[in-house]
Amino acid sequence: MTDPRAILEMTGIRKEFPGVVALDGVDFRMFPGEVHALMGENGAGKSTLIKTLTGVHGIDAGTIVLGGEPVAFGEPSQAQHAGVSTVYQEVNLLPNLSVAENIFIGREPRRFGRIDWSAMRRRAEVLLAGLDLHLDVSADLGTQSIAVRQMVAIARALDVSARVLVLDEPTSSLDAGEVERLLKVVRTLRDEGMAVLFVSHFIDQVFAVADRMTVLRNGKLVGEYRIEDITPVDLVTKMIGKELEALEDIEEATHRHSGGEVFLRTEGLSRKGAIAPFSLEIRSGEVVGLAGLLGSGRTELARLLFGADHADGGTLRIDGDPVAMRTPRSGMAHRIAYCSEDRKTEGLVGELTVRENIVLALQAARGWTRPLSRRRQDELAARYIDALDIRPAAPEALVQDLSGGNQQKVLLARWLITEPRLLILDEPTRGIDIGAKTEIQRLVAKLSDDGVAVLFISAELEEVLRLSHRVVVLRDREVVAQKDNESLTPDEIMAVIAEGSGT
Amino acid sequence: MTALARVTAYRPQQRHLPMLATLALLVGAYAYGASQYTAFGSGQVVFNLFINYSWLLVVAVGMTFVILTGGIDLSVGSVVALSTVLSAELLGEQGWPAAAVVVAVLAVGLLLGTGMGALIHYFEIQPFIATLVGLFFARGLCLTISTEAPSIDDGFFTVIAQTQIPLPGDSHVSISVLIALAVVAVAGYLLHHTRFGRTVYAVGGSEQSAVLMGLKVARTKVSVYALSGFCSALGGLLLVFYKLSGDPLSAIGTELDAIAAVVIGGTILSGGSGYVLGTVLGVLVLGMIQTLIDFDGTLSSWWTKIVIGGLLFAFIVLQRLIARR
C-alpha cells in the first residue's frame, strides 16, 4: 500500500504510556502540496501522534518513512534536521528573546563563530515579509501579540527548509481576521509543495483549508478521507464514534418542566483560557444538559459554577444574590454539589471504606469540630447503600474494590446526603455498565421531581436528550446554543456542534 | 532630531531598568561617600573595590550563567575554599610547581561543576539540592585536607599578589583585577555573541520551548554548572593571591553574596534575563556599602548584611513590578 508520492508514511504506530495505550496501530500519511487535517476529540491521540512524528516521544511499534527513508527520531532536533518542522499548540517560543532570535536561535548566521546579528535581523525581516508581516525584529517577542508570535513560529519552521510542516492548533487563540491570514499563508505553503499537517478543533477551518483528513478515536485510526468525500456531520459522527442510525430510536421522553424558581443565574461568567463569557439560568427541579465534544469547555463551565475554579469575569447569582464563588467550599456553602468527571483522582478515596467516602462531604460541610457520630454515619451509609442499590451492600468494604458503576453511586451518595439544591454530574455514566447507567438516569429524574436542579454533562447525546429539560451546547469553549428540549434530536445537536450555526 | 530631543526621547528598555537602578545606586553611594569623607573621593577607593572583590566578581560571573538558566549554585563558596586549601597544600606540602597547581585547581573546580550539572540534568535533581550536596562535599574535602590555614610563600603566587599596576592619578590595581575583568569580557562575549550564550538565555526563558526548538539544552545546562565550578576555582585562586593563605573556613556564605550581587545587578532569579555588566555593578554595590560602613567607623560590619538584605528586597520587588507590566 506504499504510495510513492507520499512524503511521509507512518504505519502501525503504537505508543503506550504507563497504564494507557495512547496510540494503537495508527497509520498516517502525507503528500507534498497537500494540507492534511488530523481530527479527533481531546484524548483521541492527535497530540501523541504529532509528538511521535516530531521526535518528542519515541514509538513502541510501527515504522516512520520520510521521503522514502525509514527514520527514527530520538529528539526534536533530529526531526527538524530531517525536515519536519512543528508549530506547537502553545506557541513554544522564548518571550525573553527578540523576534529575530526566536526565528533563528540554534541556527544563527555566524561569522568566525560569532553570531552575525545584522545578517540575522535582515534575514528575519525578509522571512517575515514573505508572510506579510512587517515589524521591528529586534523587539522582544514577549511584547508581540499572540498572532504575531504564531507567525514568528511559522517563520521559524519555514527557515529550516521544511518538507513537512506541522501546525498543532494554530488558530486556537487568533481572531477571525488573523485566522484568515494564517489560512492564506497555509494555502501559499501548500501551493509551494509543502506537506502541511493541520490540527484544529475548528471544523469550519478544517473544511476551508484541508485537502485530506485522518480521524482518530481513542488512540485508534477511524479512517482517512478526501475532503470532498465527507461532510461536517459525518466527521463529527466519526469523531464521537456513534452512528447516527443508532441514535435515531431514542425514546421521546416527556420534557415538560413545571419551571421552579431560578436557583442560579450567570451573566457573562468567564475564565480566561477555560471558557468564554456565558449566561445561563438554572431553575430548581430543572435538568440542564451540557452537550459538546470533549474539550469544548463542559467541565470548565461546571467547575466555575461550583467554585472549583474561580471566574475572572461576569457575575454569578444564587437566589438572585450575587455570589463570589472562589473555592469549592463556597459552592458547598450554597448547597451545590459537584460529581467529578474523574472519579478516581478527584472524587473517591479508594483506600477508605464506602461509609467513610459517603460521609466525607457532609463531614467537610459541618467542619471537624462537629464530628458525625458513628451511629449517624452507619445510618446514613445504610440508607444510601439501600437507596442506590450499591453492591456489595457492605459499608466497610474499601471503595477501590468496587466496580466502576458502584463507585459512581458511592460518589453520588456522598453528595446526596448533603442535600444539594444543584447537583452537577460530570460524565456520571462513563465507563459503567448499562444497568447502573439506567439507575443513575432514573435517580436524576427523581431528584428533579423532588425540586433539585441538575446539571448533567455527558458525551452521550441520547442520554443528555433523554434526561434534560434544556440543552446547552458548547463548542470551542463557548456556549453556542441553548435549546429547550421539546423534541430535539441528536442530529440537531450534532449539526450545532459541527457548524455552530443554530441558536 | 536635535541632540537634546534625542536625550529626552530616550526610554530605557524595560529589561535594562534594574541594571540602571543599580548604576544609579552605585553613583549615589559614591557621591554620598565623597561628600562625607574627603579620602573617599579619590579614585583609589573605586579601584580598591575591584582589588578587594575581584575574586567575588569572578564567582558572581559564573553564578550569573547559572541563574540565567533559572538554576542556582550553592556550592561556590565551598569550591572557593577548596581551591585555596588545595593551592596551599599542593604548593607547600606536596611542593608542586605553581603552574601545575593553577591547572589542577581549575580542573577540580571544572570537574565538580560538571558533576553537579550532570546530576541536575540527567537525574533531574533540583539545582538547589544538587549544589547543596556540592557545598557540603567541597567544604568537607577542605577540612580533610587541612584544618589549619597555612600561609603561602611560593614565589610566583607572591609576585602576582604583590604586583601593582600603576594607573594615572596615583592609583593602582592588582593583576587579579585584570584577570577578573578579562573573565567579565569573555563572559559577555559568550553570552551575547555565541550560540552557547543565547541557549543559556533560551533555557532560562522556557526550558520546554528550548527543547522543542531543538536547542542543545542538556549540553548547555551541564556547561553552566561546569562554568560556575571553573569560575569558583578561579575565584579561589584570586582569593589566594589576595590573602596568600589557604583557609578551609574561608568564603563561608560567599554563595549568598554572589547570588545577592547577581540579583542586585538585575538578573532575574527565574532566569532568562540579565547581564554580566549588571553583575559587575552588583558586586561593586556590595563593596561600596562595605566601604561606606568602614569609613563611618561607628557601625558594626553586620550593617552591611542589613543593607544588602534591604537592597535585595527592593530589587526583587522592582523586578516583580516590571514583570507585571
PDB file of C-alpha atoms in Angstrom, chain B residues 58-313:
ATOM      1  CA  VAL B  58      34.655  36.066  39.121  1.00  0.00           C
ATOM      2  CA  VAL B  59      32.484  33.813  41.273  1.00  0.00           C
ATOM      3  CA  ALA B  60      29.446  36.012  40.610  1.00  0.00           C
ATOM      4  CA  VAL B  61      30.042  35.893  36.845  1.00  0.00           C
ATOM      5  CA  GLY B  62      29.830  32.085  36.975  1.00  0.00           C
ATOM      6  CA  MET B  63      26.704  32.418  39.116  1.00  0.00           C
ATOM      7  CA  THR B  64      25.201  34.748  36.511  1.00  0.00           C
ATOM      8  CA  PHE B  65      25.301  31.989  33.900  1.00  0.00           C
ATOM      9  CA  VAL B  66      23.642  29.547  36.270  1.00  0.00           C
ATOM     10  CA  ILE B  67      20.923  31.969  37.330  1.00  0.00           C
ATOM     11  CA  LEU B  68      20.275  32.949  33.707  1.00  0.00           C
ATOM     12  CA  THR B  69      19.257  29.347  33.043  1.00  0.00           C
ATOM     13  CA  GLY B  70      16.926  29.526  36.012  1.00  0.00           C
ATOM     14  CA  GLY B  71      19.197  27.470  38.263  1.00  0.00           C
ATOM     15  CA  ILE B  72      21.209  28.212  41.371  1.00  0.00           C
ATOM     16  CA  ASP B  73      24.670  27.168  42.563  1.00  0.00           C
ATOM     17  CA  LEU B  74      25.109  26.964  46.322  1.00  0.00           C
ATOM     18  CA  SER B  75      28.476  25.240  46.117  1.00  0.00           C
ATOM     19  CA  VAL B  76      30.554  28.215  45.015  1.00  0.00           C
ATOM     20  CA  GLY B  77      31.763  29.282  48.482  1.00  0.00           C
ATOM     21  CA  SER B  78      32.934  25.786  49.321  1.00  0.00           C
ATOM     22  CA  VAL B  79      34.656  25.416  45.964  1.00  0.00           C
ATOM     23  CA  VAL B  80      36.432  28.730  46.565  1.00  0.00           C
ATOM     24  CA  ALA B  81      37.638  27.495  49.943  1.00  0.00           C
ATOM     25  CA  LEU B  82      38.655  24.154  48.460  1.00  0.00           C
ATOM     26  CA  SER B  83      40.720  25.976  45.857  1.00  0.00           C
ATOM     27  CA  THR B  84      42.579  27.965  48.493  1.00  0.00           C
ATOM     28  CA  VAL B  85      43.257  24.891  50.620  1.00  0.00           C
ATOM     29  CA  LEU B  86      44.278  22.836  47.602  1.00  0.00           C
ATOM     30  CA  SER B  87      46.667  25.579  46.481  1.00  0.00           C
ATOM     31  CA  ALA B  88      48.315  25.779  49.902  1.00  0.00           C
ATOM     32  CA  GLU B  89      48.540  22.011  50.208  1.00  0.00           C
ATOM     33  CA  LEU B  90      49.954  21.369  46.734  1.00  0.00           C
ATOM     34  CA  LEU B  91      52.411  24.251  46.907  1.00  0.00           C
ATOM     35  CA  GLY B  92      53.530  23.660  50.497  1.00  0.00           C
ATOM     36  CA  GLU B  93      53.251  20.014  51.471  1.00  0.00           C
ATOM     37  CA  GLN B  94      53.477  18.480  48.013  1.00  0.00           C
ATOM     38  CA  GLY B  95      55.875  21.000  46.504  1.00  0.00           C
ATOM     39  CA  TRP B  96      54.202  21.176  43.100  1.00  0.00           C
ATOM     40  CA  PRO B  97      55.246  23.928  40.677  1.00  0.00           C
ATOM     41  CA  ALA B  98      52.922  26.937  40.656  1.00  0.00           C
ATOM     42  CA  ALA B  99      51.660  26.417  37.077  1.00  0.00           C
ATOM     43  CA  ALA B 100      50.677  22.828  37.788  1.00  0.00           C
ATOM     44  CA  VAL B 101      48.834  23.935  40.909  1.00  0.00           C
ATOM     45  CA  VAL B 102      46.847  26.508  38.960  1.00  0.00           C
ATOM     46  CA  VAL B 103      45.859  23.948  36.349  1.00  0.00           C
ATOM     47  CA  ALA B 104      44.980  21.334  38.977  1.00  0.00           C
ATOM     48  CA  VAL B 105      42.813  23.729  40.995  1.00  0.00           C
ATOM     49  CA  LEU B 106      40.928  24.913  37.908  1.00  0.00           C
ATOM     50  CA  ALA B 107      40.442  21.311  36.780  1.00  0.00           C
ATOM     51  CA  VAL B 108      38.989  20.325  40.152  1.00  0.00           C
ATOM     52  CA  GLY B 109      36.525  23.218  40.004  1.00  0.00           C
ATOM     53  CA  LEU B 110      35.513  22.339  36.472  1.00  0.00           C
ATOM     54  CA  LEU B 111      35.060  18.701  37.415  1.00  0.00           C
ATOM     55  CA  LEU B 112      32.925  19.438  40.483  1.00  0.00           C
ATOM     56  CA  GLY B 113      30.762  21.799  38.461  1.00  0.00           C
ATOM     57  CA  THR B 114      30.326  19.282  35.659  1.00  0.00           C
ATOM     58  CA  GLY B 115      29.373  16.625  38.195  1.00  0.00           C
ATOM     59  CA  MET B 116      26.688  18.802  39.726  1.00  0.00           C
ATOM     60  CA  GLY B 117      25.431  19.822  36.280  1.00  0.00           C
ATOM     61  CA  ALA B 118      25.131  16.185  35.248  1.00  0.00           C
ATOM     62  CA  LEU B 119      23.306  15.391  38.485  1.00  0.00           C
ATOM     63  CA  ILE B 120      20.890  18.216  37.812  1.00  0.00           C
ATOM     64  CA  HIS B 121      20.215  17.438  34.201  1.00  0.00           C
ATOM     65  CA  TYR B 122      20.360  13.681  33.907  1.00  0.00           C
ATOM     66  CA  PHE B 123      18.924  12.751  37.291  1.00  0.00           C
ATOM     67  CA  GLU B 124      16.508  15.683  37.330  1.00  0.00           C
ATOM     68  CA  ILE B 125      17.552  16.758  40.805  1.00  0.00           C
ATOM     69  CA  GLN B 126      16.703  20.342  41.708  1.00  0.00           C
ATOM     70  CA  PRO B 127      19.747  22.622  41.390  1.00  0.00           C
ATOM     71  CA  PHE B 128      19.228  23.673  44.991  1.00  0.00           C
ATOM     72  CA  ILE B 129      19.713  20.115  46.265  1.00  0.00           C
ATOM     73  CA  ALA B 130      22.440  19.061  43.848  1.00  0.00           C
ATOM     74  CA  THR B 131      24.584  22.073  44.626  1.00  0.00           C
ATOM     75  CA  LEU B 132      23.839  21.761  48.332  1.00  0.00           C
ATOM     76  CA  VAL B 133      25.469  18.343  48.017  1.00  0.00           C
ATOM     77  CA  GLY B 134      28.402  20.098  46.349  1.00  0.00           C
ATOM     78  CA  LEU B 135      28.507  22.663  49.155  1.00  0.00           C
ATOM     79  CA  PHE B 136      28.908  20.025  51.869  1.00  0.00           C
ATOM     80  CA  PHE B 137      31.154  17.819  49.785  1.00  0.00           C
ATOM     81  CA  ALA B 138      33.681  20.524  48.918  1.00  0.00           C
ATOM     82  CA  ARG B 139      33.705  22.028  52.400  1.00  0.00           C
ATOM     83  CA  GLY B 140      34.229  18.612  53.927  1.00  0.00           C
ATOM     84  CA  LEU B 141      37.057  17.964  51.499  1.00  0.00           C
ATOM     85  CA  CYS B 142      38.713  21.236  52.601  1.00  0.00           C
ATOM     86  CA  LEU B 143      38.750  20.183  56.216  1.00  0.00           C
ATOM     87  CA  THR B 144      40.014  16.691  55.361  1.00  0.00           C
ATOM     88  CA  ILE B 145      42.970  18.202  53.563  1.00  0.00           C
ATOM     89  CA  SER B 146      43.760  20.702  56.267  1.00  0.00           C
ATOM     90  CA  THR B 147      42.206  22.103  59.379  1.00  0.00           C
ATOM     91  CA  GLU B 148      44.782  24.871  59.539  1.00  0.00           C
ATOM     92  CA  ALA B 149      45.202  27.918  57.377  1.00  0.00           C
ATOM     93  CA  PRO B 150      48.804  27.719  56.186  1.00  0.00           C
ATOM     94  CA  SER B 151      50.260  30.798  54.531  1.00  0.00           C
ATOM     95  CA  ILE B 152      51.711  30.578  51.044  1.00  0.00           C
ATOM     96  CA  ASP B 153      55.207  31.788  50.219  1.00  0.00           C
ATOM     97  CA  ASP B 154      55.573  30.471  46.692  1.00  0.00           C
ATOM     98  CA  GLY B 155      57.460  32.939  44.530  1.00  0.00           C
ATOM     99  CA  PHE B 156      55.011  33.023  41.608  1.00  0.00           C
ATOM    100  CA  PHE B 157      51.967  33.483  43.819  1.00  0.00           C
ATOM    101  CA  THR B 158      53.685  36.198  45.868  1.00  0.00           C
ATOM    102  CA  VAL B 159      54.674  38.109  42.774  1.00  0.00           C
ATOM    103  CA  ILE B 160      51.164  38.068  41.363  1.00  0.00           C
ATOM    104  CA  ALA B 161      49.757  39.045  44.735  1.00  0.00           C
ATOM    105  CA  GLN B 162      52.097  41.981  45.238  1.00  0.00           C
ATOM    106  CA  THR B 163      52.457  43.413  41.761  1.00  0.00           C
ATOM    107  CA  GLN B 164      50.748  46.760  41.473  1.00  0.00           C
ATOM    108  CA  ILE B 165      49.836  48.058  38.077  1.00  0.00           C
ATOM    109  CA  PRO B 166      50.068  51.832  38.199  1.00  0.00           C
ATOM    110  CA  LEU B 167      47.258  53.869  36.774  1.00  0.00           C
ATOM    111  CA  PRO B 168      47.116  57.605  36.104  1.00  0.00           C
ATOM    112  CA  GLY B 169      46.138  59.725  39.099  1.00  0.00           C
ATOM    113  CA  ASP B 170      48.430  57.928  41.510  1.00  0.00           C
ATOM    114  CA  SER B 171      46.182  54.847  41.595  1.00  0.00           C
ATOM    115  CA  HIS B 172      46.902  51.218  41.041  1.00  0.00           C
ATOM    116  CA  VAL B 173      45.199  47.885  40.588  1.00  0.00           C
ATOM    117  CA  SER B 174      46.337  44.287  41.067  1.00  0.00           C
ATOM    118  CA  ILE B 175      46.826  41.566  38.464  1.00  0.00           C
ATOM    119  CA  SER B 176      43.717  39.853  39.905  1.00  0.00           C
ATOM    120  CA  VAL B 177      41.668  42.831  38.779  1.00  0.00           C
ATOM    121  CA  LEU B 178      42.850  42.358  35.206  1.00  0.00           C
ATOM    122  CA  ILE B 179      42.028  38.650  35.390  1.00  0.00           C
ATOM    123  CA  ALA B 180      38.559  39.409  36.725  1.00  0.00           C
ATOM    124  CA  LEU B 181      37.900  42.000  34.030  1.00  0.00           C
ATOM    125  CA  ALA B 182      39.078  39.541  31.398  1.00  0.00           C
ATOM    126  CA  VAL B 183      36.627  36.992  32.776  1.00  0.00           C
ATOM    127  CA  VAL B 184      33.847  39.579  32.562  1.00  0.00           C
ATOM    128  CA  ALA B 185      34.757  40.368  28.965  1.00  0.00           C
ATOM    129  CA  VAL B 186      34.855  36.708  27.963  1.00  0.00           C
ATOM    130  CA  ALA B 187      31.558  36.059  29.732  1.00  0.00           C
ATOM    131  CA  GLY B 188      29.911  38.998  27.973  1.00  0.00           C
ATOM    132  CA  TYR B 189      31.173  37.736  24.626  1.00  0.00           C
ATOM    133  CA  LEU B 190      29.968  34.208  25.326  1.00  0.00           C
ATOM    134  CA  LEU B 191      26.526  35.361  26.388  1.00  0.00           C
ATOM    135  CA  HIS B 192      25.844  37.760  23.566  1.00  0.00           C
ATOM    136  CA  HIS B 193      27.785  36.512  20.604  1.00  0.00           C
ATOM    137  CA  THR B 194      27.768  32.729  20.720  1.00  0.00           C
ATOM    138  CA  ARG B 195      25.138  30.063  20.336  1.00  0.00           C
ATOM    139  CA  PHE B 196      26.010  28.723  23.753  1.00  0.00           C
ATOM    140  CA  GLY B 197      25.227  32.077  25.341  1.00  0.00           C
ATOM    141  CA  ARG B 198      21.942  32.514  23.532  1.00  0.00           C
ATOM    142  CA  THR B 199      20.936  28.983  24.509  1.00  0.00           C
ATOM    143  CA  VAL B 200      21.620  29.944  28.128  1.00  0.00           C
ATOM    144  CA  TYR B 201      19.016  32.697  27.788  1.00  0.00           C
ATOM    145  CA  ALA B 202      16.676  30.354  25.928  1.00  0.00           C
ATOM    146  CA  VAL B 203      16.791  27.714  28.650  1.00  0.00           C
ATOM    147  CA  GLY B 204      16.056  30.386  31.229  1.00  0.00           C
ATOM    148  CA  GLY B 205      13.172  31.736  29.164  1.00  0.00           C
ATOM    149  CA  SER B 206      11.489  28.363  28.850  1.00  0.00           C
ATOM    150  CA  GLU B 207      13.342  25.101  29.060  1.00  0.00           C
ATOM    151  CA  GLN B 208      10.477  23.209  27.468  1.00  0.00           C
ATOM    152  CA  SER B 209      10.354  25.558  24.498  1.00  0.00           C
ATOM    153  CA  ALA B 210      14.102  25.332  24.122  1.00  0.00           C
ATOM    154  CA  VAL B 211      13.879  21.544  23.934  1.00  0.00           C
ATOM    155  CA  LEU B 212      11.076  21.705  21.374  1.00  0.00           C
ATOM    156  CA  MET B 213      13.026  24.224  19.317  1.00  0.00           C
ATOM    157  CA  GLY B 214      15.753  21.639  19.034  1.00  0.00           C
ATOM    158  CA  LEU B 215      18.350  23.524  21.079  1.00  0.00           C
ATOM    159  CA  LYS B 216      21.132  21.710  22.886  1.00  0.00           C
ATOM    160  CA  VAL B 217      19.609  22.058  26.312  1.00  0.00           C
ATOM    161  CA  ALA B 218      21.396  19.160  28.002  1.00  0.00           C
ATOM    162  CA  ARG B 219      24.837  20.346  26.976  1.00  0.00           C
ATOM    163  CA  THR B 220      24.055  23.912  27.936  1.00  0.00           C
ATOM    164  CA  LYS B 221      22.716  23.083  31.372  1.00  0.00           C
ATOM    165  CA  VAL B 222      25.691  20.940  32.289  1.00  0.00           C
ATOM    166  CA  SER B 223      28.013  23.571  30.843  1.00  0.00           C
ATOM    167  CA  VAL B 224      26.748  26.425  33.002  1.00  0.00           C
ATOM    168  CA  TYR B 225      27.426  24.480  36.190  1.00  0.00           C
ATOM    169  CA  ALA B 226      30.822  23.438  34.849  1.00  0.00           C
ATOM    170  CA  LEU B 227      31.483  27.097  34.085  1.00  0.00           C
ATOM    171  CA  SER B 228      30.348  28.118  37.542  1.00  0.00           C
ATOM    172  CA  GLY B 229      32.634  25.496  39.087  1.00  0.00           C
ATOM    173  CA  PHE B 230      35.520  26.787  36.973  1.00  0.00           C
ATOM    174  CA  CYS B 231      34.805  30.389  37.952  1.00  0.00           C
ATOM    175  CA  SER B 232      34.632  29.421  41.620  1.00  0.00           C
ATOM    176  CA  ALA B 233      38.017  27.719  41.363  1.00  0.00           C
ATOM    177  CA  LEU B 234      39.448  30.760  39.591  1.00  0.00           C
ATOM    178  CA  GLY B 235      37.845  32.995  42.229  1.00  0.00           C
ATOM    179  CA  GLY B 236      39.542  30.800  44.834  1.00  0.00           C
ATOM    180  CA  LEU B 237      42.904  31.374  43.168  1.00  0.00           C
ATOM    181  CA  LEU B 238      42.277  35.131  43.165  1.00  0.00           C
ATOM    182  CA  LEU B 239      41.443  34.893  46.866  1.00  0.00           C
ATOM    183  CA  VAL B 240      44.770  33.108  47.379  1.00  0.00           C
ATOM    184  CA  PHE B 241      46.522  35.951  45.543  1.00  0.00           C
ATOM    185  CA  TYR B 242      44.694  38.375  47.818  1.00  0.00           C
ATOM    186  CA  LYS B 243      45.293  36.650  51.157  1.00  0.00           C
ATOM    187  CA  LEU B 244      48.288  34.378  50.416  1.00  0.00           C
ATOM    188  CA  SER B 245      46.868  31.648  52.593  1.00  0.00           C
ATOM    189  CA  GLY B 246      44.670  28.595  52.225  1.00  0.00           C
ATOM    190  CA  ASP B 247      41.919  28.688  54.792  1.00  0.00           C
ATOM    191  CA  PRO B 248      39.385  25.805  54.905  1.00  0.00           C
ATOM    192  CA  LEU B 249      36.931  28.105  56.659  1.00  0.00           C
ATOM    193  CA  SER B 250      37.223  30.975  54.191  1.00  0.00           C
ATOM    194  CA  ALA B 251      34.435  32.125  51.875  1.00  0.00           C
ATOM    195  CA  ILE B 252      31.633  30.832  54.091  1.00  0.00           C
ATOM    196  CA  GLY B 253      28.428  32.382  52.825  1.00  0.00           C
ATOM    197  CA  THR B 254      30.045  33.501  49.575  1.00  0.00           C
ATOM    198  CA  GLU B 255      27.338  31.731  47.588  1.00  0.00           C
ATOM    199  CA  LEU B 256      24.823  34.108  49.145  1.00  0.00           C
ATOM    200  CA  ASP B 257      26.936  37.180  48.413  1.00  0.00           C
ATOM    201  CA  ALA B 258      27.308  36.030  44.821  1.00  0.00           C
ATOM    202  CA  ILE B 259      23.588  35.426  44.431  1.00  0.00           C
ATOM    203  CA  ALA B 260      22.870  38.806  46.017  1.00  0.00           C
ATOM    204  CA  ALA B 261      25.282  40.534  43.637  1.00  0.00           C
ATOM    205  CA  VAL B 262      23.697  38.845  40.615  1.00  0.00           C
ATOM    206  CA  VAL B 263      20.179  39.748  41.691  1.00  0.00           C
ATOM    207  CA  ILE B 264      21.071  43.324  42.626  1.00  0.00           C
ATOM    208  CA  GLY B 265      22.730  43.513  39.222  1.00  0.00           C
ATOM    209  CA  GLY B 266      19.324  42.973  37.644  1.00  0.00           C
ATOM    210  CA  THR B 267      19.384  39.306  36.691  1.00  0.00           C
ATOM    211  CA  ILE B 268      16.028  37.686  37.345  1.00  0.00           C
ATOM    212  CA  LEU B 269      16.173  34.653  39.623  1.00  0.00           C
ATOM    213  CA  SER B 270      13.764  32.697  37.483  1.00  0.00           C
ATOM    214  CA  GLY B 271      16.154  33.055  34.566  1.00  0.00           C
ATOM    215  CA  GLY B 272      16.207  34.328  31.030  1.00  0.00           C
ATOM    216  CA  SER B 273      17.012  37.961  31.650  1.00  0.00           C
ATOM    217  CA  GLY B 274      20.102  39.725  32.906  1.00  0.00           C
ATOM    218  CA  TYR B 275      23.589  40.937  32.027  1.00  0.00           C
ATOM    219  CA  VAL B 276      27.130  40.255  33.174  1.00  0.00           C
ATOM    220  CA  LEU B 277      27.633  44.007  33.356  1.00  0.00           C
ATOM    221  CA  GLY B 278      24.809  44.122  35.883  1.00  0.00           C
ATOM    222  CA  THR B 279      26.649  41.554  37.968  1.00  0.00           C
ATOM    223  CA  VAL B 280      29.757  43.770  37.935  1.00  0.00           C
ATOM    224  CA  LEU B 281      27.616  46.633  39.221  1.00  0.00           C
ATOM    225  CA  GLY B 282      26.053  44.339  41.807  1.00  0.00           C
ATOM    226  CA  VAL B 283      29.436  43.315  43.192  1.00  0.00           C
ATOM    227  CA  LEU B 284      30.566  46.961  43.246  1.00  0.00           C
ATOM    228  CA  VAL B 285      27.409  47.956  45.152  1.00  0.00           C
ATOM    229  CA  LEU B 286      28.106  45.294  47.784  1.00  0.00           C
ATOM    230  CA  GLY B 287      31.699  46.508  48.060  1.00  0.00           C
ATOM    231  CA  MET B 288      30.636  50.143  48.162  1.00  0.00           C
ATOM    232  CA  ILE B 289      28.293  49.533  51.073  1.00  0.00           C
ATOM    233  CA  GLN B 290      31.044  47.748  52.986  1.00  0.00           C
ATOM    234  CA  THR B 291      33.445  50.601  52.247  1.00  0.00           C
ATOM    235  CA  LEU B 292      30.957  53.225  53.401  1.00  0.00           C
ATOM    236  CA  ILE B 293      30.446  51.356  56.653  1.00  0.00           C
ATOM    237  CA  ASP B 294      34.208  51.013  57.097  1.00  0.00           C
ATOM    238  CA  PHE B 295      34.650  54.744  56.574  1.00  0.00           C
ATOM    239  CA  ASP B 296      31.930  55.531  59.060  1.00  0.00           C
ATOM    240  CA  GLY B 297      33.767  53.516  61.666  1.00  0.00           C
ATOM    241  CA  THR B 298      30.992  53.574  64.248  1.00  0.00           C
ATOM    242  CA  LEU B 299      28.720  50.989  62.654  1.00  0.00           C
ATOM    243  CA  SER B 300      29.338  47.310  63.089  1.00  0.00           C
ATOM    244  CA  SER B 301      30.121  45.482  59.866  1.00  0.00           C
ATOM    245  CA  TRP B 302      26.914  43.498  60.266  1.00  0.00           C
ATOM    246  CA  TRP B 303      25.168  46.569  58.994  1.00  0.00           C
ATOM    247  CA  THR B 304      26.477  45.523  55.592  1.00  0.00           C
ATOM    248  CA  LYS B 305      24.263  42.450  55.769  1.00  0.00           C
ATOM    249  CA  ILE B 306      21.259  44.502  56.817  1.00  0.00           C
ATOM    250  CA  VAL B 307      21.697  46.915  53.932  1.00  0.00           C
ATOM    251  CA  ILE B 308      22.223  44.050  51.482  1.00  0.00           C
ATOM    252  CA  GLY B 309      19.049  42.444  52.791  1.00  0.00           C
ATOM    253  CA  GLY B 310      17.148  45.667  52.231  1.00  0.00           C
ATOM    254  CA  LEU B 311      18.575  46.078  48.732  1.00  0.00           C
ATOM    255  CA  LEU B 312      17.748  42.518  47.750  1.00  0.00           C
ATOM    256  CA  PHE B 313      14.212  43.054  48.902  1.00  0.00           C
TER     257      PHE B 313
END
